[in-house]
């Protein structure tokens, strides 16, 4: 652990401790810091909301990062080898917006950042938390803690690319990942999961900058958090640097960040003590965290910092001049890299071509679709859909560097392990190296998907993360999956053991209602295939151009299912299609998904009340919703037929497609899967009897079910 002590009242360092271009005249430095503090106070007060305290307390950290330590090009925000800055403490987005403006990002004008917390619903980039689509914003970190996992994912991406493509004298990828975090992020479980894995992997390209102000919304954190963060992270395999007086001592901050940047073998924590709301009478209190200071307090701050209280949004020319070097340095670094990349293209043309294709998001190899086995070549007996999905993993992943595949401790159970692949591990461990594309995330489901988001966001289209665990555990990962959908980041989520079919593990592990959540989320595809053929279609759909901006989650069975004669991989993209029965005017349409499709077909064969019946497989509600009204009617025939849905999940959502359902309405139970399907009424015989009874009721009653008539037909079946 390195402790940087104040060497005098200002914490000045010797010339040997920092390069000449980091020596800043004290008066100019103070003007810049005071400008940022007053600007933050004004911006929050303008619309009576926001988070001024972090900006005011951590302004010296921002100066150290943007003016001196980080490598980026404001004139080319997408420069490939730039450092990545991740704001895990997303509520402090004003901190990032101000420095993007001062350092010269053209889109981030003063007028733009003045829209922070404005009532505008369009035209503003200054959202209340940073959003990935705007220049200089690398990832939408969202709720606290996830940004740490995103940063770890980006560090993994950078390490993997460097190990794969760098050659002696031509380091094409050698950037750093800077993650700005606060007290709240370090209390969140996802942050701790990610920190633990980063330490294990020895990601020395990752620097966690901790704004340690010891205050959250409810006040001082010692009311609920008394850990020694520095010692804790040191025990987790991190290099730790402690800095004091982080609100003023720019020299000490620079020394700490510089040491972290050059440290080898471990990720670094720079623990910087700051004063939230610095220069305000609300400093070191909860109200400084997330409230506008108030007109009187803003005036007080300005007087303390020698600014005119009557004038708002002031940025003196000297402050702009102070940051003018950022564009010059960035353009120079970008130009030097361009020359290096040109030399690389001549020395290693094949690697260069591969890297360019990946930068452009080109999915290789050409004709990859034909590598998947045809239906006639699939296993003709029964097998779980999790195993059928594994056929694609084994076929495609080894041939395509775009994929990184890993699991939360369930590689074999979820069939995402692929033969002969090096694991992504710290080379010093002897377990693998950084070229590896097989990742052991450990039992860290939330962090796994947060890391996947960081990997996918590193350079969009360059990586497709495959992440797996049991479907029930995707409830742990749900907040990160939601953030992927919001950011339009593609990942493949493998969710096996998807129903009561998990059997003896019991109700704690049997997902009943989770599908309803994922189906309700915008821009995420939950796909539940009926058999091996639909598994091929599921992968084709998830890897197609139409899914380039969409995460997909595959709900896969533990239990074996037959290969059905009516399934068709090409029709999976339509969301639903007829797999049994071809009558043009059916009396009953049965919709089913996943492992229940085969049971639905057997049930249809046993019906006595009607002769004209069809069975529809609906692997994806979202994709069916995107079809034309004509196509939907051609499949469901709901204008003439009674429609019933069969699914061993909760019925929530099925009223949009069906008049009734055979579904779960309780938690599951512990027993072998075959007994459970019978216990809860999903045997073909029991389902046929229920459907006959329901159809006969409507034949006697006359007419057809209307709004509010949706029925759950298995209410008589209970958990015990």
XYZ file of C-alpha atoms in Angstrom:
720
model
C 0.000 0.000 0.000
C 1.304 3.423 -0.954
C 0.433 6.442 1.174
C 1.031 9.859 -0.323
C 1.493 12.311 2.532
C 1.158 16.049 2.297
C 4.740 17.325 2.089
C 3.795 20.879 3.008
C 0.705 22.995 3.256
C 0.005 22.601 -0.433
C 1.295 19.054 -0.787
C 3.827 20.144 -3.415
C 5.977 17.421 -4.986
C 9.571 17.572 -6.110
C 10.298 18.051 -9.801
C 11.484 14.447 -9.917
C 8.058 13.257 -8.780
C 6.202 14.758 -11.712
C 7.058 15.886 -15.185
C 7.459 19.535 -16.067
C 4.129 19.720 -17.900
C 2.335 18.820 -14.673
C 3.648 21.815 -12.739
C 0.762 24.276 -12.525
C 0.963 27.823 -11.132
C -0.974 27.832 -7.888
C -3.101 30.867 -8.747
C -4.184 29.484 -12.124
C -4.913 26.086 -10.597
C -7.087 27.645 -7.906
C -9.042 29.678 -10.462
C -9.835 26.522 -12.429
C -11.002 24.621 -9.345
C -13.149 27.522 -8.175
C -14.644 27.940 -11.646
C -15.771 24.314 -11.679
C -17.266 24.553 -8.190
C -19.259 27.681 -8.954
C -20.398 26.291 -12.298
C -21.683 23.113 -10.617
C -23.576 25.157 -8.043
C -25.167 27.301 -10.769
C -26.115 24.356 -12.977
C -27.915 22.559 -10.158
C -29.608 25.686 -8.872
C -30.929 26.603 -12.326
C -33.627 23.899 -12.296
C -33.587 23.309 -8.539
C -32.133 19.820 -8.739
C -29.057 17.726 -9.318
C -25.909 16.576 -7.539
C -23.485 19.458 -6.919
C -21.527 18.027 -3.988
C -19.301 15.530 -5.780
C -18.304 18.034 -8.454
C -17.384 20.625 -5.854
C -15.407 18.171 -3.743
C -13.721 16.195 -6.522
C -12.930 18.971 -8.998
C -9.190 18.505 -8.413
C -9.540 14.815 -9.308
C -11.238 15.788 -12.558
C -8.486 18.269 -13.383
C -5.850 15.604 -12.747
C -7.636 13.104 -14.977
C -8.686 15.183 -17.967
C -5.838 17.695 -18.016
C -2.963 15.348 -17.259
C -3.435 11.627 -16.831
C -5.984 10.312 -19.320
C -5.175 9.759 -22.989
C -8.008 10.728 -25.329
C -8.709 12.952 -28.315
C -11.590 15.433 -27.949
C -11.514 15.964 -31.729
C -11.978 12.214 -32.321
C -14.003 10.826 -29.394
C -14.114 7.334 -30.960
C -10.336 6.943 -31.347
C -9.827 3.228 -30.871
C -6.882 3.276 -28.458
C -8.208 6.006 -26.175
C -8.375 5.517 -22.445
C -11.893 4.742 -21.274
C -13.444 6.759 -18.452
C -16.315 5.036 -16.648
C -18.410 7.053 -14.205
C -19.743 4.404 -11.849
C -21.046 7.160 -9.574
C -23.458 8.107 -12.341
C -25.398 10.611 -10.248
C -22.247 12.766 -10.467
C -22.639 13.024 -14.247
C -22.280 16.800 -14.075
C -18.654 16.134 -13.080
C -18.117 14.371 -16.408
C -20.124 16.836 -18.506
C -18.166 19.835 -17.226
C -14.812 18.234 -17.999
C -15.964 17.099 -21.438
C -16.817 20.730 -22.125
C -13.599 22.179 -20.724
C -11.354 19.639 -22.453
C -12.784 20.491 -25.850
C -15.457 17.989 -26.907
C -17.296 20.014 -29.529
C -20.727 18.532 -28.813
C -20.494 19.442 -25.139
C -21.057 23.176 -25.380
C -21.854 25.331 -22.384
C -25.416 25.628 -23.656
C -25.599 21.839 -23.761
C -24.494 21.304 -20.177
C -26.857 24.090 -19.102
C -29.660 21.698 -20.113
C -28.772 19.486 -17.144
C -32.001 18.715 -15.259
C -33.945 20.887 -17.694
C -37.574 20.124 -18.642
C -36.497 19.527 -22.251
C -37.493 16.098 -23.577
C -35.357 16.375 -26.694
C -32.113 18.030 -27.703
C -30.359 17.508 -24.379
C -27.366 15.219 -23.905
C -27.001 16.175 -20.242
C -29.185 13.435 -18.783
C -29.393 12.922 -15.032
C -27.113 9.899 -15.456
C -24.623 9.524 -18.342
C -25.852 7.757 -21.486
C -23.670 5.856 -23.926
C -24.893 7.423 -27.147
C -23.193 10.769 -26.545
C -19.538 11.671 -27.280
C -17.179 10.901 -24.428
C -19.655 8.655 -22.610
C -18.326 5.094 -22.819
C -21.158 3.253 -21.105
C -24.487 3.886 -19.404
C -23.578 2.843 -15.890
C -27.025 3.286 -14.364
C -27.616 2.483 -10.684
C -24.609 2.478 -8.384
C -22.010 -0.255 -8.570
C -22.680 -1.428 -12.101
C -20.083 0.965 -13.491
C -17.363 -0.905 -11.620
C -18.414 -4.132 -13.323
C -18.566 -2.322 -16.680
C -15.035 -1.024 -16.160
C -13.751 -4.494 -15.285
C -15.377 -5.772 -18.479
C -13.661 -3.065 -20.503
C -10.341 -3.933 -18.874
C -10.866 -7.575 -19.859
C -11.658 -6.522 -23.436
C -8.550 -4.350 -23.631
C -6.309 -7.055 -22.158
C -7.695 -9.694 -24.508
C -7.224 -7.512 -27.587
C -3.704 -6.544 -26.544
C -2.689 -10.155 -25.978
C -4.225 -11.223 -29.286
C -3.041 -8.462 -31.608
C -0.057 -6.626 -30.133
C 3.346 -7.507 -31.510
C 6.817 -6.503 -30.362
C 7.317 -2.798 -30.980
C 3.739 -2.399 -32.222
C 1.401 -2.176 -29.261
C -1.886 -1.365 -30.962
C -3.877 -1.698 -27.739
C -2.279 -0.269 -24.599
C -4.933 1.941 -23.059
C -6.124 2.299 -19.483
C -9.591 1.991 -17.990
C -10.339 4.670 -15.393
C -13.362 4.103 -13.176
C -14.596 6.917 -10.935
C -16.479 5.521 -7.973
C -17.972 6.780 -4.764
C -18.955 5.363 -1.406
C -22.258 3.989 -2.678
C -20.710 1.937 -5.475
C -18.449 0.200 -2.979
C -21.431 -0.760 -0.828
C -23.252 -2.386 -3.743
C -22.816 -6.132 -4.140
C -22.171 -5.943 -7.867
C -19.218 -3.634 -7.273
C -17.710 -6.047 -4.768
C -18.235 -9.023 -7.102
C -16.421 -7.212 -9.906
C -13.593 -5.988 -7.670
C -12.973 -9.539 -6.479
C -12.720 -10.910 -10.019
C -10.515 -8.031 -11.220
C -8.057 -8.736 -8.430
C -7.978 -12.425 -9.307
C -7.332 -11.634 -12.970
C -4.574 -9.099 -12.226
C -6.025 -6.431 -14.517
C -3.285 -3.820 -14.218
C -4.874 -1.700 -16.952
C -7.714 -0.868 -14.544
C -7.610 2.072 -12.126
C -10.412 2.606 -9.632
C -10.502 6.257 -8.582
C -12.361 6.412 -5.275
C -13.924 9.748 -4.373
C -13.930 9.006 -0.670
C -16.097 11.758 0.760
C -17.772 9.467 3.333
C -21.232 10.970 2.730
C -24.318 9.587 0.975
C -27.926 10.778 0.768
C -28.696 9.827 4.366
C -25.555 11.447 5.743
C -22.219 10.142 7.029
C -21.500 6.586 5.916
C -20.085 5.586 9.289
C -23.721 5.090 10.298
C -23.766 1.961 8.126
C -20.308 1.359 6.637
C -17.148 1.037 8.700
C -14.949 -1.128 6.489
C -11.350 -0.251 5.748
C -11.680 -0.126 1.971
C -7.960 0.173 1.308
C -7.089 -2.918 3.337
C -10.043 -4.819 1.934
C -9.017 -4.259 -1.678
C -5.396 -4.952 -0.854
C -6.535 -8.349 0.437
C -8.437 -8.846 -2.830
C -5.287 -8.519 -4.891
C -5.284 -4.793 -5.622
C -2.492 -2.257 -5.493
C -3.705 0.481 -3.147
C -2.641 4.126 -3.084
C -4.000 6.456 -0.407
C -4.241 10.195 -1.088
C -5.297 12.826 1.442
C -6.802 16.282 0.878
C -8.182 15.319 -2.512
C -10.242 18.479 -2.745
C -7.158 20.705 -2.964
C -3.888 18.838 -3.319
C -3.621 18.397 -7.067
C 0.039 17.440 -6.805
C -0.689 14.510 -4.484
C -3.562 13.361 -6.692
C -1.311 13.466 -9.751
C 1.343 11.425 -8.004
C -1.220 8.839 -6.936
C -2.811 8.508 -10.363
C 0.567 8.373 -12.059
C 1.778 5.594 -9.777
C -1.407 3.661 -10.475
C -1.053 4.134 -14.218
C 2.411 2.616 -14.263
C 1.892 -0.162 -11.722
C 2.218 -3.684 -13.138
C 0.595 -6.936 -12.119
C -2.479 -5.730 -10.223
C -5.392 -3.342 -10.692
C -5.023 -0.160 -8.664
C -7.280 1.621 -6.213
C -6.502 5.297 -5.668
C -8.361 6.126 -2.465
C -8.731 9.914 -2.461
C -10.305 11.675 0.514
C -12.463 14.622 -0.495
C -14.956 17.017 1.062
C -18.385 16.760 -0.545
C -19.849 20.198 -1.241
C -16.457 21.833 -0.695
C -16.666 25.602 -0.032
C -20.341 25.371 0.954
C -21.754 25.520 4.463
C -23.455 22.218 3.578
C -20.094 20.518 3.082
C -19.802 17.044 4.618
C -23.594 16.644 4.877
C -26.209 14.584 3.065
C -27.946 17.620 1.505
C -24.747 18.440 -0.394
C -25.026 15.089 -2.153
C -28.231 15.310 -4.156
C -29.898 18.697 -3.769
C -29.489 22.121 -5.266
C -27.761 24.273 -2.666
C -30.296 27.103 -2.688
C -29.862 30.661 -3.939
C -28.394 31.974 -0.697
C -25.893 29.132 -0.440
C -24.817 29.489 -4.079
C -24.152 33.176 -3.414
C -22.178 32.237 -0.301
C -20.035 29.769 -2.277
C -19.267 32.356 -4.934
C -18.247 34.939 -2.377
C -15.956 32.407 -0.709
C -14.371 31.597 -4.066
C -14.143 35.238 -5.183
C -16.767 35.052 -7.928
C -19.583 37.544 -8.490
C -22.793 36.110 -6.960
C -24.900 38.004 -9.499
C -23.312 36.412 -12.569
C -24.092 32.807 -13.493
C -22.323 30.133 -15.546
C -18.998 31.953 -15.616
C -15.996 30.259 -17.228
C -13.062 32.696 -17.450
C -10.832 32.601 -20.512
C -7.940 31.484 -18.320
C -9.874 28.325 -17.430
C -10.349 27.492 -21.115
C -6.676 28.250 -21.756
C -5.727 25.889 -18.957
C -7.418 23.006 -20.811
C -6.375 24.042 -24.338
C -3.511 21.556 -24.253
C -5.999 18.651 -24.090
C -6.900 18.876 -27.769
C -3.278 19.297 -28.807
C -2.062 16.330 -26.754
C -4.980 14.180 -27.840
C -4.540 14.885 -31.538
C -0.809 14.191 -31.254
C -1.365 10.857 -29.499
C -4.010 9.882 -32.044
C -1.696 10.768 -34.931
C 1.183 8.767 -33.453
C -1.099 5.774 -33.056
C -2.345 6.107 -36.644
C 1.242 5.886 -37.868
C 1.875 2.865 -35.688
C -1.299 1.205 -36.978
C -0.225 1.848 -40.562
C 3.122 0.181 -39.853
C 1.229 -2.692 -38.248
C -0.897 -3.115 -41.384
C 2.243 -3.673 -43.444
C 4.039 -5.897 -40.967
C 1.024 -8.062 -40.072
C -1.549 -7.755 -42.883
C -3.660 -10.745 -41.815
C -3.975 -9.589 -38.221
C -4.646 -6.060 -39.424
C -7.474 -7.240 -41.681
C -8.996 -9.296 -38.895
C -8.813 -6.367 -36.484
C -10.332 -3.939 -38.995
C -13.195 -6.347 -39.634
C -13.847 -6.554 -35.928
C -13.667 -2.774 -35.546
C -16.327 -2.564 -38.253
C -18.474 -5.172 -36.548
C -18.124 -7.641 -39.419
C -19.200 -11.077 -38.263
C -16.914 -13.804 -39.574
C -16.463 -16.202 -41.199
C -18.529 -15.548 -44.316
C -21.323 -18.068 -44.634
C -21.152 -18.963 -40.945
C -24.823 -19.932 -41.055
C -23.965 -22.975 -43.154
C -21.676 -24.281 -40.419
C -24.689 -25.165 -38.291
C -25.892 -28.736 -38.826
C -28.993 -29.192 -40.981
C -32.070 -30.641 -39.309
C -31.380 -34.065 -40.755
C -27.922 -33.979 -39.168
C -29.116 -33.036 -35.686
C -29.447 -35.734 -33.011
C -32.675 -37.526 -33.888
C -33.396 -38.729 -30.376
C -34.416 -36.703 -27.354
C -31.968 -34.256 -25.818
C -32.210 -31.100 -23.677
C -32.298 -27.812 -25.543
C -29.366 -26.651 -23.389
C -27.312 -29.390 -25.040
C -28.631 -28.528 -28.501
C -27.582 -24.920 -27.937
C -24.137 -26.224 -27.027
C -23.798 -27.603 -30.557
C -23.718 -24.017 -31.822
C -21.217 -22.931 -29.171
C -18.871 -25.758 -30.127
C -19.338 -25.011 -33.839
C -19.025 -21.226 -33.965
C -17.107 -19.935 -30.954
C -13.720 -21.536 -31.713
C -13.839 -20.133 -35.257
C -14.741 -16.549 -34.364
C -12.702 -14.211 -32.149
C -15.763 -12.002 -31.696
C -17.085 -14.367 -29.049
C -16.063 -14.487 -25.425
C -17.950 -17.162 -23.526
C -18.244 -17.729 -19.835
C -20.432 -18.802 -16.987
C -21.196 -18.110 -13.359
C -19.720 -21.457 -12.279
C -21.887 -23.578 -14.628
C -19.803 -24.017 -17.777
C -20.604 -27.689 -18.283
C -24.226 -27.577 -17.099
C -25.010 -24.776 -19.539
C -22.867 -26.149 -22.396
C -20.863 -22.982 -23.042
C -17.498 -24.648 -22.577
C -15.774 -25.192 -25.897
C -12.994 -27.616 -26.639
C -9.361 -26.595 -26.795
C -9.921 -22.995 -25.757
C -7.428 -21.140 -23.579
C -9.047 -19.630 -20.512
C -8.835 -15.891 -19.885
C -6.641 -15.851 -16.795
C -3.739 -13.940 -15.324
C -0.715 -15.590 -17.001
C 1.035 -15.649 -13.629
C -1.612 -18.067 -12.344
C -0.662 -20.834 -14.754
C -4.367 -21.358 -15.514
C -4.422 -19.607 -18.880
C -3.499 -16.248 -20.346
C -5.021 -13.029 -21.631
C -5.597 -14.371 -25.164
C -8.273 -16.659 -23.738
C -11.929 -16.275 -24.659
C -13.344 -18.650 -22.052
C -14.103 -16.720 -18.862
C -14.831 -18.140 -15.437
C -16.916 -15.402 -13.848
C -17.326 -17.310 -10.608
C -20.601 -17.302 -8.714
C -21.156 -13.638 -9.517
C -24.227 -13.479 -11.787
C -24.852 -9.731 -11.475
C -21.220 -8.858 -12.119
C -21.035 -11.382 -14.964
C -23.618 -9.508 -17.009
C -22.262 -6.120 -15.925
C -18.836 -7.239 -17.141
C -20.434 -8.459 -20.350
C -21.912 -5.007 -20.884
C -18.458 -3.479 -20.481
C -16.970 -5.970 -22.931
C -19.721 -5.255 -25.465
C -19.441 -1.482 -24.972
C -15.646 -1.382 -25.324
C -16.015 -1.025 -29.090
C -19.489 -1.892 -30.283
C -19.563 -4.967 -32.510
C -16.046 -6.070 -31.629
C -17.181 -8.567 -28.995
C -20.307 -10.664 -28.477
C -20.296 -11.902 -24.876
C -21.961 -15.250 -24.162
C -22.910 -15.530 -20.486
C -24.625 -18.431 -18.812
C -26.289 -19.604 -15.645
C -29.570 -21.244 -14.647
C -32.632 -19.201 -15.619
C -33.575 -18.685 -11.969
C -30.252 -16.940 -11.359
C -30.916 -14.458 -14.139
C -33.009 -12.688 -11.517
C -29.679 -11.775 -9.886
C -28.442 -10.470 -13.239
C -31.645 -8.653 -14.198
C -30.482 -5.069 -13.461
C -27.455 -5.504 -15.728
C -29.502 -7.189 -18.460
C -31.846 -4.202 -18.315
C -28.917 -1.836 -18.808
C -27.785 -3.818 -21.865
C -31.248 -3.442 -23.373
C -31.245 0.292 -22.642
C -27.837 0.718 -24.295
C -28.602 -1.528 -27.281
C -25.677 -3.811 -26.460
C -25.797 -7.301 -27.919
C -25.073 -10.252 -25.698
C -26.173 -13.877 -25.661
C -27.601 -14.990 -22.329
C -27.847 -18.727 -21.777
C -30.573 -19.465 -19.199
C -30.839 -23.198 -18.624
C -32.949 -25.333 -16.268
C -35.775 -23.066 -17.296
C -38.877 -24.401 -15.518
C -40.282 -26.962 -13.102
C -38.373 -29.342 -15.375
C -35.338 -28.671 -13.195
C -36.951 -31.219 -10.903
C -35.507 -32.151 -7.543
C -33.784 -28.816 -6.850
C -37.254 -27.639 -5.952
C -39.200 -24.381 -5.946
C -36.224 -22.247 -4.904
C -34.626 -22.987 -8.279
C -37.716 -23.239 -10.500
C -38.412 -19.966 -12.350
C -42.150 -19.363 -12.488
C -42.614 -15.629 -13.118
C -39.184 -14.462 -14.315
C -40.084 -14.771 -17.997
C -42.823 -12.169 -17.565
C -40.223 -9.633 -16.449
C -37.878 -10.285 -19.366
C -40.716 -10.303 -21.889
C -41.887 -6.946 -20.549
C -38.466 -5.290 -20.863
C -38.084 -3.207 -24.030
C -35.385 -4.276 -26.490
C -34.550 -7.673 -25.075
C -35.397 -10.968 -26.731
C -36.401 -13.909 -24.581
C -36.381 -16.968 -26.839
C -37.596 -20.385 -25.684
C -36.978 -23.079 -28.314
C -39.011 -26.269 -28.582
C -36.246 -28.552 -29.817
C -32.798 -28.732 -31.425
C -34.048 -27.324 -34.735
C -35.469 -24.244 -33.051
C -32.179 -23.917 -31.150
C -30.460 -23.464 -34.516
C -33.020 -20.811 -35.444
C -32.624 -19.127 -32.072
C -28.895 -18.643 -32.645
C -29.411 -17.545 -36.247
C -31.843 -14.897 -35.043
C -29.685 -13.665 -32.155
C -26.627 -13.320 -34.408
C -28.486 -11.736 -37.318
C -28.214 -8.098 -38.301
C -31.687 -7.388 -36.918
C -30.408 -8.344 -33.447
C -27.189 -6.293 -33.649
C -28.506 -3.827 -31.064
C -30.422 -6.268 -28.901
C -29.450 -8.663 -26.109
C -30.972 -12.137 -26.350
C -31.708 -14.589 -23.550
C -32.238 -18.262 -24.388
C -34.508 -20.153 -21.970
C -33.385 -23.775 -22.276
C -34.586 -27.038 -20.804
C -32.746 -29.304 -18.439
C -34.909 -32.266 -19.462
C -34.679 -33.950 -22.887
C -37.199 -33.091 -25.595
C -37.838 -34.796 -28.945
C -36.882 -33.397 -32.336
C -40.280 -32.398 -33.736
C -41.188 -32.934 -37.382
C -42.917 -29.560 -37.706
C -40.204 -27.244 -36.381
C -38.324 -24.955 -38.759
C -35.285 -22.827 -37.870
C -36.143 -20.234 -40.511
C -39.521 -19.557 -38.906
C -38.154 -18.826 -35.429
C -37.524 -15.237 -36.562
C -41.279 -14.841 -37.085
C -41.819 -15.429 -33.387
C -44.548 -18.057 -33.826
C -45.677 -20.510 -36.477
C -47.757 -23.651 -36.899
C -45.947 -26.883 -36.006
C -48.897 -29.301 -35.992
C -52.259 -29.392 -37.734
C -52.841 -27.677 -41.035
C -56.579 -27.051 -41.020
C -57.280 -23.566 -42.354
C -60.204 -23.014 -39.979
C -59.337 -24.703 -36.671
C -61.761 -24.858 -33.781
C -58.910 -24.612 -31.306
C -55.395 -23.197 -31.551
C -52.943 -24.300 -28.886
C -49.911 -22.052 -28.359
C -46.942 -23.515 -26.509
C -43.296 -22.722 -25.884
C -40.135 -24.676 -25.168
C -40.455 -28.131 -23.649
C -44.237 -27.775 -23.534
C -44.583 -27.795 -27.339
C -44.118 -31.559 -27.580
C -46.625 -32.022 -24.749
C -49.079 -29.707 -26.507
C -48.900 -31.799 -29.676
C -49.557 -34.994 -27.722
C -52.438 -33.275 -25.957
C -53.927 -32.117 -29.269
C -54.020 -35.704 -30.471
C -56.117 -36.683 -27.432
C -58.814 -34.009 -27.748
C -62.371 -35.351 -28.020
C -64.451 -32.180 -28.182
C -62.999 -30.918 -31.443
C -61.402 -32.423 -34.525
C -59.908 -29.317 -36.068
C -56.930 -28.248 -33.964
C -53.556 -26.724 -34.597
C -50.503 -26.278 -32.384
C -48.364 -23.163 -32.613
C -44.823 -22.889 -31.292
C -44.122 -19.363 -30.048
C -40.399 -19.187 -29.218
C -40.422 -15.370 -29.109
C -43.362 -13.164 -28.203
C -41.376 -10.050 -29.161
C -40.725 -11.239 -32.706
C -44.314 -12.372 -33.125
C -45.464 -8.928 -32.001
C -43.391 -7.432 -34.823
C -45.263 -9.364 -37.514
C -48.156 -7.982 -39.546
C -51.729 -8.347 -38.350
C -52.361 -10.607 -41.330
C -49.542 -12.960 -40.368
C -50.648 -13.083 -36.733
C -54.178 -14.024 -37.738
C -52.911 -16.639 -40.183
C -51.064 -18.337 -37.315
C -53.501 -18.008 -34.406
C -56.810 -17.894 -36.287
C -58.225 -16.121 -33.255
C -61.134 -14.740 -35.295
C -62.593 -18.240 -35.638
C -60.799 -20.427 -33.097
C -60.624 -20.669 -29.348
C -56.992 -20.012 -28.423
C -55.289 -21.539 -25.402
C -51.686 -21.164 -24.229
C -49.655 -23.922 -22.581
C -46.558 -22.921 -20.635
C -45.101 -24.093 -17.318
C -44.602 -20.494 -16.229
C -47.007 -17.892 -14.854
C -49.739 -16.887 -17.285
C -48.963 -13.171 -17.099
C -49.037 -11.745 -20.637
C -50.809 -14.608 -22.368
C -54.149 -12.775 -22.405
C -52.724 -10.771 -25.324
C -52.724 -13.898 -27.487
C -55.075 -16.457 -25.943
C -58.468 -16.858 -24.309
C -57.200 -19.231 -21.638
C -54.030 -20.855 -20.376
C -52.661 -23.990 -18.836
C -49.950 -22.453 -16.696
C -48.335 -22.239 -13.273
C -50.052 -20.178 -10.604
C -48.085 -21.385 -7.573
C -44.440 -22.020 -6.821
C -43.086 -25.388 -7.865
C -42.097 -28.428 -5.843
C -39.213 -30.838 -5.346
C -39.617 -34.061 -7.324
C -38.411 -35.618 -10.580
C -39.466 -33.497 -13.550
C -41.854 -36.082 -15.014
C -43.746 -36.326 -11.734
C -43.858 -32.539 -11.446
C -45.390 -32.107 -14.888
C -48.089 -34.577 -13.897
C -48.520 -33.065 -10.420
C -49.182 -29.594 -11.834
C -51.504 -30.786 -14.602
C -49.173 -30.720 -17.592
C -49.499 -34.360 -18.661
C -50.961 -34.606 -22.191
C -53.992 -36.505 -20.852
C -54.768 -34.001 -18.098
C -54.327 -31.042 -20.440
C -56.577 -32.603 -23.081
C -59.291 -33.119 -20.480
C -59.070 -29.498 -19.342
C -59.177 -28.209 -22.911
C -62.165 -30.423 -23.744
C -64.014 -29.206 -20.671
C -63.279 -25.562 -21.467
C -64.189 -25.893 -25.166
C -67.437 -27.675 -24.303
C -68.372 -24.841 -21.958
C -68.085 -22.293 -24.752
C -69.915 -24.541 -27.201
C -72.815 -24.733 -24.732
C -72.624 -21.091 -23.766
C -72.379 -19.867 -27.330
C -70.365 -16.934 -28.550
C -66.697 -16.469 -27.829
C -64.558 -15.268 -24.917
C -64.253 -11.509 -24.710
C -62.367 -8.926 -22.691
C -62.045 -10.141 -19.110
C -62.925 -13.753 -19.925
C -59.327 -15.039 -19.851
C -59.148 -18.161 -17.697
C -56.392 -20.104 -15.992
C -57.455 -23.725 -16.254
C -55.036 -25.286 -13.759
C -56.093 -23.390 -10.637
C -57.042 -26.666 -8.998
C -53.432 -27.826 -9.007
C -51.530 -26.702 -5.905
C -47.907 -26.648 -4.788
C -48.242 -29.447 -2.194
